[in-house]
Coordinates of C-alpha atoms and ligand atoms in Angstrom, one line a residue:
M1241 CA -40.5 1.4 -25.6
Q1242 CA -40.5 -2.4 -25.9
T1243 CA -37.6 -3.4 -28.1
T1244 CA -37.9 -7.2 -27.9
T1245 CA -40.6 -9.8 -27.8
Y1246 CA -40.0 -10.4 -24.1
A1247 CA -41.7 -8.3 -21.4
D1248 CA -39.5 -6.4 -19.1
D1249 CA -41.5 -7.5 -16.1
S1250 CA -38.9 -8.4 -13.4
L1251 CA -35.5 -7.5 -12.2
A1252 CA -34.3 -11.1 -11.7
L1253 CA -32.3 -10.9 -14.9
H1254 CA -30.7 -7.7 -13.8
T1255 CA -27.6 -9.7 -13.1
D1256 CA -24.4 -10.8 -14.8
L1257 CA -24.6 -13.9 -16.9
Y1258 CA -21.9 -15.5 -14.8
Q1259 CA -24.1 -15.5 -11.7
I1260 CA -26.6 -17.7 -13.5
N1261 CA -23.9 -19.9 -14.9
M1262 CA -22.4 -20.4 -11.4
V1263 CA -25.8 -21.2 -10.0
E1264 CA -26.3 -23.8 -12.7
A1265 CA -23.1 -25.5 -11.6
Y1266 CA -24.1 -25.4 -7.9
W1267 CA -27.5 -26.7 -8.8
A1268 CA -26.1 -29.6 -10.9
D1269 CA -23.7 -30.5 -8.1
G1270 CA -26.5 -30.3 -5.4
M1271 CA -24.7 -27.3 -3.7
H1272 CA -27.2 -24.6 -4.5
E1273 CA -29.0 -24.9 -1.1
R1274 CA -26.0 -24.7 1.0
K1275 CA -26.1 -21.8 3.4
A1276 CA -23.7 -19.0 2.5
V1277 CA -22.7 -15.7 4.0
F1278 CA -21.8 -12.8 1.8
E1279 CA -20.8 -9.2 2.7
L1280 CA -21.1 -6.0 0.7
F1281 CA -18.5 -3.4 1.4
F1282 CA -16.2 -0.9 -0.3
R1283 CA -12.4 -0.6 0.2
K1284 CA -11.8 3.0 -0.5
L1285 CA -13.9 6.1 0.4
P1286 CA -14.9 8.1 -2.6
F1287 CA -13.8 11.7 -3.4
G1288 CA -11.0 11.4 -0.8
N1289 CA -13.7 12.0 1.7
G1290 CA -13.4 10.8 5.3
Y1291 CA -16.7 9.0 5.4
A1292 CA -19.6 7.9 3.2
I1293 CA -23.4 8.1 3.6
F1294 CA -25.1 4.8 3.0
A1295 CA -28.1 4.8 0.6
G1296 CA -29.9 2.2 -1.4
L1297 CA -31.6 0.0 1.1
E1298 CA -35.1 0.9 0.2
R1299 CA -34.6 -0.3 -3.4
V1300 CA -32.6 -3.3 -2.3
L1301 CA -35.5 -4.5 -0.1
D1302 CA -38.0 -3.9 -2.9
Y1303 CA -35.8 -5.9 -5.2
L1304 CA -35.5 -8.8 -2.8
K1305 CA -39.2 -8.9 -2.0
N1306 CA -40.0 -9.2 -5.7
F1307 CA -37.1 -11.5 -6.7
R1308 CA -38.7 -14.0 -9.0
F1309 CA -37.9 -15.3 -12.5
T1310 CA -41.1 -14.5 -14.5
E1311 CA -42.4 -16.5 -17.5
S1312 CA -40.8 -14.0 -19.9
D1313 CA -37.4 -14.3 -18.0
L1314 CA -37.5 -18.1 -18.3
A1315 CA -38.6 -17.9 -22.0
Y1316 CA -35.7 -15.7 -22.7
L1317 CA -33.3 -17.9 -20.9
R1318 CA -34.7 -20.9 -22.7
E1319 CA -34.9 -19.5 -26.2
E1320 CA -32.0 -17.1 -26.4
A1321 CA -29.6 -18.2 -23.8
G1322 CA -30.0 -22.0 -24.2
Y1323 CA -30.5 -23.1 -20.6
K1324 CA -32.1 -26.6 -20.2
E1325 CA -35.6 -27.3 -18.9
D1326 CA -34.5 -29.0 -15.6
F1327 CA -32.4 -26.0 -14.6
L1328 CA -35.1 -23.6 -15.7
A1329 CA -37.6 -25.5 -13.6
Y1330 CA -35.4 -24.8 -10.6
L1331 CA -35.1 -21.1 -11.5
S1332 CA -38.9 -20.9 -11.8
I1333 CA -39.4 -21.6 -8.1
I1334 CA -36.4 -19.7 -6.7
K1335 CA -37.2 -16.7 -4.5
F1336 CA -35.2 -15.0 -1.8
T1337 CA -35.6 -16.9 1.5
G1338 CA -32.6 -15.6 3.4
N1339 CA -31.7 -13.2 6.2
V1340 CA -30.3 -9.7 5.5
Y1341 CA -28.6 -7.4 8.0
S1342 CA -27.9 -3.9 6.9
V1343 CA -26.9 -0.5 8.0
V1344 CA -29.8 1.8 7.6
E1345 CA -30.0 4.6 5.0
G1346 CA -28.3 7.8 6.0
E1347 CA -25.8 5.9 8.2
V1348 CA -22.3 7.2 8.2
V1349 CA -20.1 4.3 6.9
F1350 CA -16.5 3.6 6.2
Q1351 CA -14.0 1.5 4.2
N1352 CA -13.7 -2.2 4.7
E1353 CA -16.7 -2.7 6.9
P1354 CA -19.7 -4.9 5.8
L1355 CA -22.6 -2.6 5.0
I1356 CA -24.9 -5.5 4.1
R1357 CA -24.6 -9.1 5.2
I1358 CA -26.6 -11.7 3.3
E1359 CA -27.2 -15.1 4.8
A1360 CA -29.0 -17.2 2.2
T1361 CA -28.7 -20.3 0.1
L1362 CA -25.6 -20.1 -2.1
A1363 CA -27.8 -19.8 -5.2
E1364 CA -29.9 -17.0 -3.9
A1365 CA -27.0 -15.0 -2.5
Q1366 CA -25.1 -15.4 -5.8
L1367 CA -27.9 -14.3 -8.0
I1368 CA -28.6 -11.0 -6.2
E1369 CA -25.0 -9.8 -6.1
T1370 CA -25.0 -7.7 -9.2
A1371 CA -28.2 -5.8 -8.5
L1372 CA -27.3 -5.1 -4.9
L1373 CA -23.9 -3.7 -5.9
N1374 CA -25.5 -1.7 -8.7
I1375 CA -28.0 -0.1 -6.3
V1376 CA -25.8 0.5 -3.4
N1377 CA -22.7 1.7 -5.3
Y1378 CA -24.6 4.4 -7.1
Q1379 CA -26.9 5.6 -4.3
T1380 CA -24.2 5.7 -1.7
L1381 CA -21.8 7.5 -4.0
I1382 CA -24.4 10.3 -4.7
A1383 CA -25.5 10.6 -1.1
T1384 CA -21.8 11.0 -0.2
K1385 CA -21.2 13.6 -2.9
A1386 CA -24.2 15.5 -1.6
S1387 CA -23.0 15.3 2.0
R1388 CA -19.6 16.7 0.9
I1389 CA -21.4 19.7 -0.7
K1390 CA -23.5 20.2 2.4
Q1391 CA -20.4 20.3 4.6
I1392 CA -19.1 23.2 2.6
V1393 CA -22.4 25.2 2.2
K1394 CA -23.4 24.7 5.8
D1395 CA -26.8 26.4 6.3
D1396 CA -27.2 27.6 2.7
R1397 CA -29.9 25.8 0.8
V1398 CA -28.9 23.4 -2.0
M1399 CA -31.3 22.5 -4.8
E1400 CA -30.6 19.4 -6.9
F1401 CA -30.9 20.3 -10.6
G1402 CA -29.2 17.2 -12.2
T1403 CA -31.9 15.2 -14.0
R1404 CA -31.1 16.5 -17.5
R1405 CA -27.5 15.4 -17.1
A1406 CA -28.0 12.2 -15.1
Q1407 CA -27.0 8.8 -16.5
E1408 CA -30.6 8.2 -17.7
M1409 CA -33.9 8.2 -15.8
D1410 CA -33.3 5.7 -13.0
A1411 CA -30.2 7.5 -12.0
A1412 CA -32.0 10.8 -12.0
V1413 CA -34.8 9.7 -9.6
W1414 CA -32.8 7.5 -7.3
G1415 CA -30.0 9.9 -7.4
S1416 CA -32.1 12.8 -6.4
R1417 CA -33.4 10.7 -3.5
A1418 CA -29.8 10.0 -2.5
T1419 CA -28.9 13.7 -2.6
F1420 CA -31.7 14.4 -0.1
I1421 CA -30.4 11.6 2.2
G1422 CA -27.0 13.4 1.9
G1423 CA -28.5 16.5 3.3
L1424 CA -29.8 18.6 0.3
E1425 CA -33.0 20.6 0.6
S1426 CA -34.9 19.9 -2.6
T1427 CA -34.9 18.4 -6.1
S1428 CA -36.2 19.8 -9.4
N1429 CA -37.3 16.3 -10.4
V1430 CA -41.1 16.2 -10.0
R1431 CA -41.3 12.5 -10.4
A1432 CA -38.8 12.0 -7.6
G1433 CA -41.0 14.3 -5.5
K1434 CA -44.0 12.1 -6.2
L1435 CA -42.3 8.8 -5.8
F1436 CA -40.3 9.5 -2.6
G1437 CA -42.0 12.5 -1.0
L1438 CA -39.0 14.8 -1.7
P1439 CA -39.5 18.6 -1.5
V1440 CA -39.6 19.9 -5.1
A1441 CA -38.3 23.3 -6.0
G1442 CA -37.0 25.4 -8.9
T1443 CA -36.9 28.6 -10.8
H1444 CA -37.3 29.1 -14.6
A1445 CA -35.1 28.8 -17.7
H1446 CA -33.6 31.2 -20.2
S1447 CA -36.1 29.8 -22.8
M1448 CA -39.0 31.6 -21.1
I1449 CA -37.3 35.0 -21.4
Q1450 CA -36.4 34.2 -25.0
A1451 CA -40.0 33.0 -25.7
Y1452 CA -41.4 36.4 -24.4
K1453 CA -38.3 38.1 -26.0
D1454 CA -38.4 40.6 -23.1
E1455 CA -37.5 40.1 -19.4
Y1456 CA -40.2 42.5 -18.2
E1457 CA -42.9 40.6 -20.0
A1458 CA -41.5 37.2 -19.0
F1459 CA -41.2 38.0 -15.3
H1460 CA -44.7 39.5 -15.2
A1461 CA -46.2 36.5 -17.0
Y1462 CA -44.4 34.1 -14.6
A1463 CA -45.5 36.0 -11.6
K1464 CA -49.1 36.1 -12.7
R1465 CA -49.3 32.3 -12.1
H1466 CA -46.6 31.7 -9.5
K1467 CA -45.8 32.7 -6.0
N1468 CA -42.3 32.5 -4.5
C1469 CA -40.8 33.8 -7.7
V1470 CA -37.1 33.5 -8.4
F1471 CA -36.3 35.4 -11.6
L1472 CA -33.4 34.3 -13.8
V1473 CA -31.5 37.5 -14.5
D1474 CA -28.6 36.6 -16.8
T1475 CA -30.2 36.1 -20.2
Y1476 CA -29.1 39.5 -21.7
D1477 CA -27.1 41.5 -19.2
T1478 CA -27.3 40.7 -15.5
L1479 CA -26.5 44.1 -14.0
K1480 CA -27.9 46.4 -16.7
S1481 CA -31.1 44.5 -17.6
G1482 CA -32.0 41.3 -15.7
L1483 CA -31.5 42.6 -12.1
P1484 CA -33.1 46.0 -12.5
I1485 CA -36.1 44.6 -14.3
A1486 CA -36.6 41.8 -11.7
I1487 CA -36.5 44.5 -9.0
Q1488 CA -39.0 46.7 -11.0
V1489 CA -41.4 43.8 -11.4
A1490 CA -41.1 42.9 -7.8
K1491 CA -41.9 46.5 -6.8
E1492 CA -44.8 46.7 -9.2
L1493 CA -46.4 43.5 -8.0
G1494 CA -45.6 44.0 -4.3
D1495 CA -47.6 41.8 -2.0
K1496 CA -49.3 40.1 -5.0
I1497 CA -46.2 37.9 -5.3
N1498 CA -43.7 36.7 -2.8
F1499 CA -40.6 37.9 -4.6
Q1500 CA -38.2 35.2 -3.4
G1501 CA -35.1 36.3 -5.3
I1502 CA -33.0 36.1 -8.4
R1503 CA -30.9 33.4 -10.0
L1504 CA -27.5 33.9 -11.7
D1505 CA -26.4 31.2 -14.1
S1506 CA -23.3 32.6 -15.8
G1507 CA -20.5 35.1 -15.4
D1508 CA -18.4 35.8 -12.4
I1509 CA -20.6 34.5 -9.6
A1510 CA -18.5 36.1 -6.8
F1511 CA -18.7 39.5 -8.3
L1512 CA -22.3 39.3 -9.6
S1513 CA -23.7 37.9 -6.4
K1514 CA -22.2 40.7 -4.3
E1515 CA -23.5 43.3 -6.8
A1516 CA -26.9 41.6 -6.8
R1517 CA -27.0 41.6 -3.0
K1518 CA -26.3 45.3 -2.9
M1519 CA -28.9 46.1 -5.5
L1520 CA -31.6 44.0 -3.8
D1521 CA -30.8 45.5 -0.4
E1522 CA -30.9 49.0 -1.7
A1523 CA -34.2 48.4 -3.5
G1524 CA -35.7 47.3 -0.2
F1525 CA -35.6 43.5 -0.7
P1526 CA -33.1 42.3 2.0
E1527 CA -35.0 39.1 2.3
A1528 CA -34.7 38.3 -1.4
E1529 CA -32.3 35.4 -2.1
V1530 CA -29.4 35.2 -4.5
V1531 CA -29.6 31.8 -6.1
V1532 CA -26.7 30.6 -8.2
S1533 CA -26.0 27.8 -10.6
N1534 CA -23.5 26.9 -13.4
D1535 CA -21.4 23.8 -13.2
L1536 CA -21.0 24.0 -9.5
D1537 CA -19.4 21.5 -7.1
E1538 CA -17.9 21.6 -3.6
Y1539 CA -14.6 22.9 -4.9
T1540 CA -16.0 25.9 -6.8
I1541 CA -18.4 26.7 -4.0
L1542 CA -15.5 26.7 -1.5
N1543 CA -13.6 29.0 -3.7
L1544 CA -16.6 31.3 -4.2
K1545 CA -17.1 31.5 -0.5
A1546 CA -13.4 32.4 -0.1
Q1547 CA -14.1 35.3 -2.5
G1548 CA -16.9 36.5 -0.4
A1549 CA -19.7 35.5 -2.7
K1550 CA -23.1 36.5 -1.3
V1551 CA -25.1 33.4 -2.1
D1552 CA -28.2 32.1 -0.2
A1553 CA -29.0 29.0 -2.3
W1554 CA -27.0 26.8 -4.7
G1555 CA -28.5 24.9 -7.7
I1556 CA -26.3 22.0 -8.5
G1557 CA -26.8 19.5 -11.3
T1558 CA -24.2 17.7 -13.5
K1559 CA -21.3 17.4 -11.1
L1560 CA -23.5 16.1 -8.3
I1561 CA -25.8 13.6 -10.0
T1562 CA -23.0 12.1 -12.1
A1563 CA -20.4 12.2 -9.3
Y1564 CA -18.3 13.9 -11.9
D1565 CA -14.9 13.6 -10.2
Q1566 CA -15.4 10.0 -9.2
P1567 CA -18.2 8.3 -11.1
A1568 CA -18.1 5.0 -9.4
L1569 CA -17.9 3.6 -5.9
G1570 CA -16.1 0.3 -5.9
A1571 CA -18.2 -1.7 -3.4
V1572 CA -17.7 -5.4 -3.7
Y1573 CA -19.6 -8.5 -2.5
K1574 CA -17.6 -11.3 -1.0
I1575 CA -18.3 -14.7 0.3
V1576 CA -17.0 -15.1 3.9
A1577 CA -18.5 -18.5 5.0
I1578 CA -20.2 -21.5 3.4
E1579 CA -21.9 -24.6 4.8
N1580 CA -19.7 -27.7 4.7
D1581 CA -20.7 -31.3 4.1
D1582 CA -21.5 -31.7 7.8
G1583 CA -23.9 -28.9 7.7
H1584 CA -21.7 -26.4 9.6
L1585 CA -20.7 -22.9 8.5
E1586 CA -17.1 -22.9 7.5
D1587 CA -15.0 -19.7 6.9
T1588 CA -13.7 -19.0 3.5
I1589 CA -11.1 -16.5 2.4
K1590 CA -9.8 -14.8 -0.7
I1591 CA -6.1 -14.3 -0.7
S1592 CA -4.4 -11.4 -2.5
G1593 CA -0.9 -10.1 -2.9
N1594 CA -2.3 -6.8 -1.8
A1595 CA -2.9 -7.0 2.0
E1596 CA -5.9 -4.6 1.8
K1597 CA -7.6 -7.0 -0.6
V1598 CA -7.4 -10.2 1.5
T1599 CA -11.0 -10.8 2.7
T1600 CA -11.8 -11.1 6.4
P1601 CA -13.5 -14.5 6.8
G1602 CA -16.3 -15.6 9.0
L1603 CA -19.6 -14.5 10.4
K1604 CA -18.9 -11.0 11.9
K1605 CA -20.5 -8.0 13.5
V1606 CA -19.6 -4.3 13.3
Y1607 CA -19.8 -2.1 16.3
R1608 CA -19.5 1.7 16.5
I1609 CA -17.5 2.5 19.5
I1610 CA -18.8 5.7 21.1
D1611 CA -17.0 7.5 23.9
R1612 CA -19.5 7.9 26.8
E1613 CA -17.8 11.1 28.0
N1614 CA -17.9 13.2 24.8
G1615 CA -20.5 11.2 22.7
K1616 CA -18.1 10.9 19.8
S1617 CA -17.2 7.8 17.7
E1618 CA -13.8 6.4 18.5
G1619 CA -13.9 4.1 15.5
D1620 CA -15.7 1.0 14.2
Y1621 CA -14.8 -2.4 15.5
I1622 CA -15.3 -5.6 13.5
S1623 CA -15.6 -8.7 15.7
M1624 CA -16.6 -12.3 15.3
A1625 CA -20.4 -12.7 15.7
D1626 CA -20.0 -14.5 19.0
E1627 CA -18.0 -11.7 20.6
D1628 CA -19.5 -9.0 22.8
P1629 CA -17.2 -5.9 22.9
A1630 CA -19.8 -4.2 25.2
S1631 CA -18.8 -6.6 28.0
E1632 CA -15.2 -5.5 27.8
E1633 CA -13.7 -2.9 30.2
R1634 CA -10.9 -1.9 28.0
L1635 CA -11.1 -2.5 24.3
K1636 CA -8.0 -2.8 22.2
M1637 CA -8.5 -1.3 18.7
F1638 CA -5.8 -1.8 16.1
H1639 CA -5.4 -1.0 12.4
P1640 CA -6.3 -4.1 10.3
V1641 CA -3.2 -3.8 8.1
H1642 CA -0.8 -1.6 10.0
T1643 CA -1.4 -3.5 13.3
F1644 CA 1.1 -1.4 15.3
V1645 CA -1.3 1.5 15.0
S1646 CA -3.5 0.8 18.1
K1647 CA -5.3 2.3 21.0
F1648 CA -7.2 1.2 24.1
V1649 CA -10.7 2.5 24.7
T1650 CA -12.5 2.6 28.0
N1651 CA -15.9 3.9 29.1
F1652 CA -17.4 3.3 25.7
E1653 CA -20.7 2.2 24.2
A1654 CA -20.6 -0.4 21.5
V1655 CA -23.5 0.0 19.1
D1656 CA -24.2 -2.8 16.5
I1657 CA -24.5 -0.8 13.3
H1658 CA -26.6 -3.5 11.6
T1659 CA -30.3 -4.0 11.7
Q1660 CA -32.0 -7.2 10.5
V1661 CA -34.1 -6.1 7.6
V1662 CA -35.1 -9.4 6.1
R1663 CA -35.9 -12.6 8.0
N1664 CA -36.4 -15.9 6.1
G1665 CA -37.2 -13.9 3.0
E1666 CA -39.7 -11.6 4.6
V1667 CA -38.9 -7.9 4.7
T1668 CA -39.1 -7.0 8.3
Y1669 CA -37.9 -3.4 8.1
K1670 CA -40.1 -0.5 7.2
S1671 CA -38.2 2.4 5.7
P1672 CA -38.6 5.6 7.6
S1673 CA -39.8 8.7 5.8
I1674 CA -37.2 10.4 3.6
Q1675 CA -37.1 13.3 6.1
E1676 CA -36.5 10.9 9.0
I1677 CA -33.7 9.3 7.0
Q1678 CA -32.1 12.8 6.4
D1679 CA -32.4 13.6 10.1
Y1680 CA -30.9 10.3 11.1
S1681 CA -28.0 11.0 8.8
K1682 CA -27.3 14.4 10.4
Q1683 CA -27.4 12.8 13.8
S1684 CA -25.1 10.0 12.7
L1685 CA -22.6 12.6 11.3
S1686 CA -22.7 14.6 14.5
L1687 CA -21.0 11.7 16.2
L1688 CA -17.9 12.2 14.0
W1689 CA -15.1 14.5 15.0
D1690 CA -14.6 17.4 12.5
E1691 CA -11.2 16.0 11.5
Y1692 CA -13.0 13.1 9.7
K1693 CA -15.5 15.5 8.0
R1694 CA -13.2 18.0 6.3
S1695 CA -13.3 17.8 2.5
L1696 CA -9.6 17.9 2.0
N1697 CA -7.2 15.3 3.5
P1698 CA -9.4 14.2 6.3
E1699 CA -8.0 12.0 9.1
E1700 CA -8.6 8.2 8.5
Y1701 CA -11.4 7.0 10.7
P1702 CA -10.4 3.7 12.4
V1703 CA -12.1 0.6 11.2
D1704 CA -10.4 -2.1 13.3
L1705 CA -10.6 -5.8 13.8
S1706 CA -11.0 -7.6 17.1
Q1707 CA -8.1 -9.7 18.2
K1708 CA -10.2 -12.8 17.6
C1709 CA -11.2 -11.7 14.1
W1710 CA -7.5 -11.0 13.3
D1711 CA -6.4 -14.3 14.7
N1712 CA -9.1 -16.1 12.7
K1713 CA -8.0 -14.3 9.5
M1714 CA -4.4 -15.3 10.1
R1715 CA -5.4 -18.9 10.7
N1716 CA -7.4 -19.0 7.5
I1717 CA -4.4 -17.5 5.6
Q1718 CA -2.2 -20.2 7.1
E1719 CA -4.6 -23.0 6.2
V1720 CA -4.7 -21.8 2.6
R1721 CA -0.9 -21.6 2.5
E1722 CA -0.6 -25.2 3.9
S1723 CA -3.1 -26.6 1.4
I1724 CA -1.2 -24.9 -1.5
Q1725 CA 2.0 -26.4 -0.1
N1726 CA 0.5 -29.8 0.1
F1727 CA -0.8 -29.5 -3.4
S1728 CA 2.5 -28.5 -4.8
N1729 CA 4.3 -31.3 -2.9
K1730 CA 2.1 -33.9 -4.6
Ligands
LIG846 N1 -15.8 34.0 -9.2 C1 -15.6 32.8 -9.6 N2 -14.6 32.0 -9.2 C2 -14.4 30.8 -9.6 N3 -15.2 30.1 -10.4 C3 -16.3 30.8 -10.9 C4 -16.5 32.1 -10.5 N4 -17.6 32.5 -11.2 C5 -18.1 31.5 -11.9 N5 -17.3 30.4 -11.7 C6 -17.4 29.1 -12.3 O1 -16.6 29.1 -13.5 C7 -17.2 28.4 -14.5 C8 -17.5 29.4 -15.6 O2 -18.1 28.7 -16.7 P1 -18.1 29.2 -18.2 O3 -16.7 29.3 -18.7 O4 -19.0 28.3 -18.9 O5 -18.6 30.7 -18.1 P2 -20.1 31.2 -18.2 O6 -20.1 32.4 -17.4 O7 -21.0 30.1 -17.7 O8 -20.3 31.4 -19.7 P3 -21.6 31.1 -20.5 O9 -22.1 32.5 -20.8 O10 -21.0 30.5 -21.7 O11 -22.5 30.3 -19.7 C9 -18.4 27.8 -13.9 O12 -18.1 26.5 -13.4 C10 -18.7 28.6 -12.7 O13 -19.4 28.0 -11.7
LIG847 O1 -24.8 23.5 -14.3 P1 -25.4 22.3 -13.6 O2 -24.8 22.2 -12.2 O3 -25.5 21.1 -14.4 O4 -26.9 22.8 -13.2 C1 -28.0 22.6 -14.0 C2 -27.9 23.6 -15.2 O5 -29.0 23.3 -16.0 C3 -29.5 24.5 -16.5 O6 -28.8 24.9 -17.6 P2 -29.2 24.6 -19.1 O7 -28.2 25.2 -20.0 O8 -29.4 23.1 -19.3 O9 -30.6 25.2 -19.3 P3 -31.1 26.7 -19.0 O10 -31.5 27.3 -20.3 O11 -32.2 26.6 -18.0 O12 -30.0 27.5 -18.4 C4 -29.3 25.4 -15.4 O13 -29.4 26.7 -15.8 C5 -28.0 25.0 -14.8 O14 -27.0 25.8 -15.3
LIG848 O1 -35.4 25.1 -11.5 C1 -34.3 25.5 -12.0 O2 -33.8 26.6 -11.9 C2 -33.5 24.4 -12.8 C3 -33.9 23.2 -12.9 C4 -33.2 22.2 -13.6 C5 -32.0 22.6 -14.1 N1 -31.6 23.9 -14.0 C6 -32.3 24.8 -13.3

């Protein structure tokens, strides 16, 4: 529903006011077209996990391709926000003209490494920050949550049921896409199925049983119109009513339906699933699945498995789509270089009392270092852009804060984890199909040792700096210190 007089016809204003205000200052000072380099990264992996699954690139590219202030955006900025005509005239012609390097969706990623690098005019790079973070923070968080769940359930199917509990509609559809990237098998959201080509699956609700008042009637009515039926058996009494009636209907209809199984949505899932398995087997339905749902997450599932629950498929909603135990990923977007008066890129650094928060300046690359003998990742290696770790015989990798933690790697492959996805404003990357993205993610995960993949207290995967990158960072810190010293001596 339209609630104002302005059409909601672009995403250019999906930004924080301060971005526009900063750009106005750059523009007034003639700095807006200076080349700048920004990096998007997170500092801490979510859920205490040992890795994250990157998602969001498809929407980022769509956003960048269409980045334009429309007439209604400009009218709003003029009439409600008070911006002047000369600045609005500049905004009216701005579009994204830069270069973007990104990891691809489904990639396994880690703390403190640039996921996306933007090289653009200062104004463009600044204006897009908020939307990029908004997209990547949410989608990466949800893909990672899904991947954690998948690590626990292994080959069991997982159906995403979260739409009704998601933080509104965008989160539901893009979230369900992210859960597929993270390894889940289907979503219940039909629109997400249509938009992204996701497999759609589901059962039925208690309301149908209540509408027919009677489980026998309801199951029959449903089976008349649907194949692959999963009957929800816990509306009245799971063991005394729902299950026996589901079995009766399945026997009566025989080959006319493909009785796929039953769903449990309350009670003691471990106990009831074992009982259900027994009853289905004894009734001659060993192939029928036990599907369960009810406020599940990876912790409950792990516990249910420890209790010997006999479950074939898990329906998971609220705790997945809202990332219930950690509802935000803290990815940030930091400037690392800017063109100086002479037209050269100059490093820039943000200092912090917290060593982990000091940014790593300069134009850099990230390589995944893969051991040629066992095919596993030894760690990620952040170098200056002009370095080529592949040409080194023996690579020294050391922790970027606790530098005494180090190792040497030989016989390795160094794979640049970024792909150029936008060149001079043109999107040059075509997103693979959603299935290809999921397959890629599985392959990317298979490079990781199990120690990094366990859900509790995983080992910390090394994300290290090259010596040159480290030296450059120290030099930049020193320069800032000296200039502060000079300033306070004045
Ligand atoms: N055997 C079990 N071990 C651990 N947790 C379980 C087990 N069985 C179910 N659970 C979980 O315990 C919680 C039970 O939720 P709740 O207290 O709402 O009970 P319920 O059976 O769903 O009741 P209601 O009839 O109100 O839906 C759910 O998160 C469910 O996944
Ligand atoms: O528990 P979640 O992980 O969020 O999974 C989704 C939940 O949504 C449905 O319940 P709801 O009570 O909304 O409707 P119903 O009548 O279909 O059970 C479903 O039965 C699940 O319990
Ligand atoms: O298909 C289902 O069983 C379903 C879908 C959404 C939410 N809960 C259950």
